[in-house]
């Protein structure tokens, strides 16, 4: 089942597009920053599910933030796009544009 | 006293109870966000409280949306709550419709027998102890919601304690029967076969529910129309019939190697239980014969759970028996 999924062309949901867009335009960000910057497009209850899925697809990578001096809370994860993620967003934009043109023709 | 950031205790508690991958991917970053938001709010009380509330709400949303699908413990207790409440509904329903003890007992016992099987099939628990704890919890939930409170307010303390102990023993007994069926480490109970057993039991339960519904619509209880139709009696009689079934089946297996043929033998063996049930119901031999002659549709209807059960058992046993036959061919 997984092998079959992996051999498929990766798809891009609307939330994933928003996340990729934000990460490309704003650089690396934390999950909560993505929620705030998305203006309601990505919620706090779903952001990490979306990010996890995108990481499995290879669109983004993440790493733990370096421990700040005096910090007592859990370390957060910082997310950034991969070249594949950037290509996927560009391809998706071309694809939807082509479809829109096709619809007008 | 050292002050801990908010969410630390929840983090510790969930860490031991959730699937590791889900916890790391979803819960840990959400709690980290909560702690950083609170830290960013500084010492101002209202922004701090707001950050805490928003953070915990986010954790709850994540748990509600994704915990059930991935978290073993949440799934287990979700199943327990669902079975307990469904059992309580079934009990209340049956008690409202009938004073017939078989029906009310079946409504009480059946969900408890089913709980460990559902837990095994859903992958929520597999070991004996968690299954036992969950089945007992489902049973006690049924007592709590299906029979009013476990404690009767007007009765003496001693009577209440005795009642509780008796209820608990009944629940523990039937929970252990269900758990034994679900936890036997044998190929007979491989996933697909367990599913078949649950399917047969579910079919019997559905048939009993149909009968209960019919009674609710058409009128009062007629003794002879409910022969052997309650899930408890279906289960009980199936167990009673198994020795006779096995002997017939093994004799047939020596004569035939075809899975279909053996399945049919299984299916034909089990209507015998209906006759036993008719005898149990208080009728003499002549009444049982009359029942066979004049009520063929009812006979089919009453025998349906056994027919399904027999076919399932026949199919389940055909393959291992064939495997033995292939290993040790019958000479003849």
XYZ file of C-alpha atoms in Angstrom, chain B:
332
model
C 9.038 25.318 44.909
C 10.214 25.129 41.284
C 7.596 26.409 38.861
C 7.007 24.274 35.812
C 5.840 25.767 32.523
C 2.167 25.034 31.768
C 1.514 21.764 29.954
C 4.474 19.947 31.563
C 2.271 17.560 33.525
C 0.013 16.943 30.521
C 3.115 16.323 28.403
C 4.404 13.767 30.927
C 0.989 12.092 31.230
C 0.356 11.791 27.499
C 3.944 10.682 26.790
C 3.329 7.361 28.541
C -0.121 6.827 27.094
C 0.098 7.750 23.435
C 1.651 6.243 20.403
C 5.232 7.613 20.242
C 5.113 8.814 16.615
C 1.791 10.656 17.072
C 2.995 12.167 20.294
C 6.211 13.474 18.740
C 4.541 14.716 15.549
C 1.429 16.365 17.002
C 1.254 16.704 20.758
C 4.809 17.730 21.597
C 4.927 20.710 19.167
C 1.451 21.853 20.278
C 2.531 21.851 23.920
C 5.789 23.580 22.947
C 3.707 26.320 21.278
C 1.585 26.649 24.419
C 4.689 27.096 26.582
C 6.303 29.616 24.256
C 3.128 31.656 23.946
C 2.816 31.789 27.725
C 6.486 32.762 28.024
C 5.961 35.506 25.439
C 2.990 36.849 27.411
C 5.380 37.576 30.301
C 3.971 38.449 33.717
C 0.796 40.169 32.508
C -1.973 38.029 34.038
C -4.692 38.274 31.368
C -2.559 37.686 28.261
C -0.935 34.836 30.170
C -4.309 33.251 31.030
C -5.483 33.736 27.470
C -2.342 32.062 26.111
C -2.819 29.119 28.495
C -6.486 28.730 27.486
C -5.676 28.937 23.778
C -2.810 26.479 24.147
C -4.851 23.868 26.013
C -7.724 24.324 23.553
C -5.281 23.568 20.709
C -4.057 20.418 22.491
C -7.682 19.325 22.985
C -8.477 19.969 19.324
C -5.483 17.890 18.238
C -6.462 15.072 20.603
C -10.096 15.140 19.490
C -9.208 15.213 15.816
C -6.313 12.821 15.692
C -5.830 11.109 19.037
C -8.588 8.564 18.460
C -7.165 7.345 15.205
C -3.662 6.876 16.518
C -3.620 6.728 20.294
C -3.935 3.195 21.675
C -5.211 4.255 25.077
C -7.709 6.766 23.730
C -8.985 4.237 21.249
C -9.287 1.589 23.951
C -11.289 3.783 26.285
C -13.333 5.099 23.368
C -14.343 1.517 22.557
C -15.071 0.826 26.241
C -17.273 3.926 26.517
C -19.094 3.108 23.275
C -19.702 -0.526 24.266
C -20.742 0.446 27.800
C -23.210 3.030 26.580
C -24.540 0.836 23.754
C -24.980 -1.996 26.272
C -26.762 0.344 28.681
C -29.135 1.420 25.901
C -29.807 -2.194 24.927
C -30.487 -3.126 28.570
C -32.804 -0.187 29.148
C -34.622 -0.920 25.938
C -35.068 -4.617 26.693
C -36.186 -3.917 30.274
C -38.736 -1.401 29.038
C -40.204 -3.925 26.599
C -40.042 -7.225 28.468
C -39.971 -8.878 31.819
C -38.570 -11.952 30.092
C -35.338 -12.775 31.898
C -33.582 -14.314 28.877
C -33.841 -11.119 26.915
C -32.673 -8.841 29.710
C -29.844 -11.220 30.614
C -28.782 -11.365 26.982
C -28.822 -7.598 26.706
C -26.618 -7.478 29.811
C -24.195 -10.228 28.866
C -23.751 -9.804 25.152
C -21.988 -6.399 25.074
C -19.576 -7.673 27.715
C -18.707 -10.742 25.664
C -18.299 -8.580 22.604
C -16.131 -5.833 24.174
C -12.824 -7.788 24.260
C -13.371 -9.021 20.716
C -14.009 -5.493 19.461
C -10.894 -4.314 21.294
C -8.800 -7.065 19.727
C -10.128 -6.422 16.235
C -9.704 -2.667 16.449
C -6.128 -3.188 17.633
C -6.784 -1.170 20.792
C -5.615 -3.933 23.154
C -4.230 -7.427 22.802
C -2.840 -8.514 26.161
C -5.002 -10.316 28.706
C -4.922 -7.693 31.469
C -5.891 -4.603 29.432
C -8.666 -6.627 27.785
C -9.930 -7.759 31.176
C -9.820 -4.246 32.641
C -11.616 -2.809 29.613
C -14.341 -5.491 29.595
C -14.995 -4.978 33.312
C -15.108 -1.219 32.814
C -17.650 -1.625 29.968
C -19.754 -3.895 32.191
C -19.678 -1.466 35.110
C -20.627 1.397 32.769
C -23.612 -0.673 31.678
C -24.594 -1.224 35.318
C -24.211 2.456 36.028
C -26.269 3.743 33.108
C -28.500 0.761 32.298
C -29.745 -0.102 35.769
C -29.714 3.309 37.372
C -26.893 3.978 39.782
C -24.844 1.091 41.068
C -25.808 2.237 44.574
C -29.514 2.511 45.515
C -30.046 5.665 47.593
C -32.835 4.299 49.846
C -31.214 0.950 50.671
C -28.884 0.182 53.572
C -25.139 0.420 53.110
C -24.737 -3.353 53.547
C -27.356 -4.075 50.870
C -25.681 -1.624 48.540
C -22.287 -3.236 49.099
C -23.729 -6.719 48.530
C -25.472 -5.518 45.358
C -22.278 -3.925 44.092
C -20.218 -7.050 44.829
C -22.769 -9.293 43.092
C -22.901 -7.011 40.054
C -19.122 -6.843 39.972
C -18.789 -10.633 40.155
C -21.286 -11.088 37.310
C -19.450 -8.518 35.240
C -16.041 -10.017 36.057
C -17.242 -13.530 35.231
C -18.627 -12.658 31.812
C -15.744 -10.290 31.091
C -13.335 -13.166 31.702
C -15.337 -15.434 29.372
C -15.122 -12.814 26.621
C -11.457 -12.141 27.264
C -10.629 -15.846 27.147
C -12.296 -16.066 23.743
C -10.430 -13.023 22.480
C -7.007 -13.714 23.953
C -6.443 -17.378 23.097
C -3.046 -17.380 21.358
C -3.859 -19.901 18.641
C -4.087 -19.768 14.882
C -7.796 -20.481 15.229
C -8.170 -16.901 16.380
C -6.101 -15.268 13.650
C -7.404 -11.869 12.617
C -9.671 -13.049 9.810
C -11.140 -15.813 11.902
C -11.764 -13.535 14.842
C -13.519 -11.229 12.440
C -15.706 -14.123 11.322
C -16.668 -14.914 14.903
C -17.520 -11.304 15.566
C -19.510 -11.196 12.329
C -21.509 -14.268 13.377
C -22.140 -12.834 16.843
C -23.071 -9.480 15.340
C -25.520 -11.215 12.997
C -27.108 -12.953 15.980
C -27.258 -9.690 17.865
C -28.813 -7.903 14.899
C -31.402 -10.676 14.611
C -32.253 -10.289 18.306
C -32.561 -6.532 17.876
C -34.943 -7.077 14.955
C -37.062 -9.337 17.136
C -37.065 -6.782 19.952
C -38.087 -4.088 17.482
C -40.828 -6.273 16.089
C -42.114 -6.882 19.614
C -42.135 -3.153 20.231
C -44.245 -2.603 17.115
C -46.641 -5.558 17.056
C -47.411 -6.104 20.697
C -46.732 -8.232 23.775
C -44.240 -11.003 24.169
C -45.249 -14.363 22.755
C -43.137 -17.080 24.379
C -42.644 -19.376 21.459
C -41.619 -16.808 18.889
C -38.436 -15.913 20.737
C -36.908 -19.349 21.029
C -33.125 -19.135 21.023
C -33.115 -15.678 19.497
C -31.388 -13.763 22.249
C -27.646 -13.268 21.805
C -26.806 -14.847 25.146
C -28.729 -18.004 24.228
C -27.208 -18.012 20.778
C -23.732 -17.874 22.311
C -24.595 -20.306 25.089
C -26.182 -22.888 22.807
C -23.410 -22.558 20.260
C -20.936 -23.443 23.016
C -23.118 -26.357 24.154
C -23.382 -27.602 20.580
C -19.681 -27.405 19.799
C -18.722 -30.925 21.023
C -21.484 -32.520 18.923
C -20.558 -30.283 16.023
C -16.884 -31.192 16.191
C -17.552 -34.933 16.119
C -19.850 -34.638 13.063
C -17.433 -32.281 11.412
C -14.334 -34.434 11.913
C -16.180 -37.497 10.568
C -17.167 -35.424 7.501
C -13.612 -34.111 7.144
C -12.293 -37.670 6.832
C -14.726 -38.228 3.953
C -14.287 -34.932 2.142
C -11.451 -32.538 1.491
C -13.419 -29.751 -0.150
C -13.682 -26.537 1.853
C -17.146 -25.820 0.459
C -18.435 -29.247 1.468
C -17.059 -28.882 4.968
C -18.564 -25.418 5.248
C -21.949 -26.849 4.292
C -21.602 -29.583 6.901
C -20.924 -26.884 9.463
C -23.960 -24.938 8.353
C -26.173 -28.023 8.546
C -24.901 -29.032 11.979
C -26.017 -25.951 13.781
C -29.815 -25.953 13.233
C -29.725 -28.895 15.657
C -29.284 -26.234 18.326
C -32.669 -24.822 17.414
C -34.302 -28.104 18.314
C -32.439 -28.133 21.615
C -33.603 -24.558 22.153
C -37.178 -25.509 21.416
C -36.875 -28.260 24.018
C -35.400 -25.777 26.500
C -38.336 -23.507 25.933
C -40.578 -25.936 27.782
C -42.074 -27.866 24.899
C -42.219 -31.661 24.867
C -40.887 -33.757 21.997
C -44.302 -33.737 20.289
C -44.370 -29.926 20.453
C -40.902 -29.751 18.951
C -42.021 -32.039 16.122
C -45.137 -29.896 15.640
C -42.975 -26.823 15.599
C -40.867 -28.367 12.836
C -43.910 -29.325 10.813
C -46.035 -26.226 11.175
C -43.547 -23.420 11.656
C -40.908 -23.925 8.946
C -40.406 -20.187 8.436
C -39.936 -19.638 12.149
C -37.565 -22.577 12.233
C -35.486 -20.968 9.506
C -35.653 -17.593 11.244
C -34.651 -19.019 14.602
C -31.969 -21.171 13.067
C -30.455 -18.349 11.040
C -27.826 -17.275 13.611
C -26.820 -20.922 14.019
C -26.747 -21.415 10.274
C -24.431 -18.439 9.858
C -22.375 -19.524 12.869
C -22.125 -23.092 11.546
C -21.046 -21.953 8.107
C -18.427 -19.671 9.632
C -17.070 -22.412 11.908
C -17.131 -24.880 9.037
C -15.171 -22.540 6.813
C -12.742 -21.699 9.607
C -12.044 -25.331 10.432
C -11.904 -26.576 6.856
C -8.525 -25.011 6.092
C -6.548 -26.257 9.111
C -8.092 -29.700 8.683
C -7.167 -29.700 5.002
C -3.645 -28.650 5.956
C -3.414 -31.638 8.309
C -4.839 -33.889 5.586
C -2.248 -32.660 3.115
C 0.509 -33.319 5.651
C -0.886 -36.760 6.532
C -2.838 -38.004 3.498
C -5.806 -40.261 4.146
C -5.059 -43.754 2.923
C -7.954 -45.397 1.130
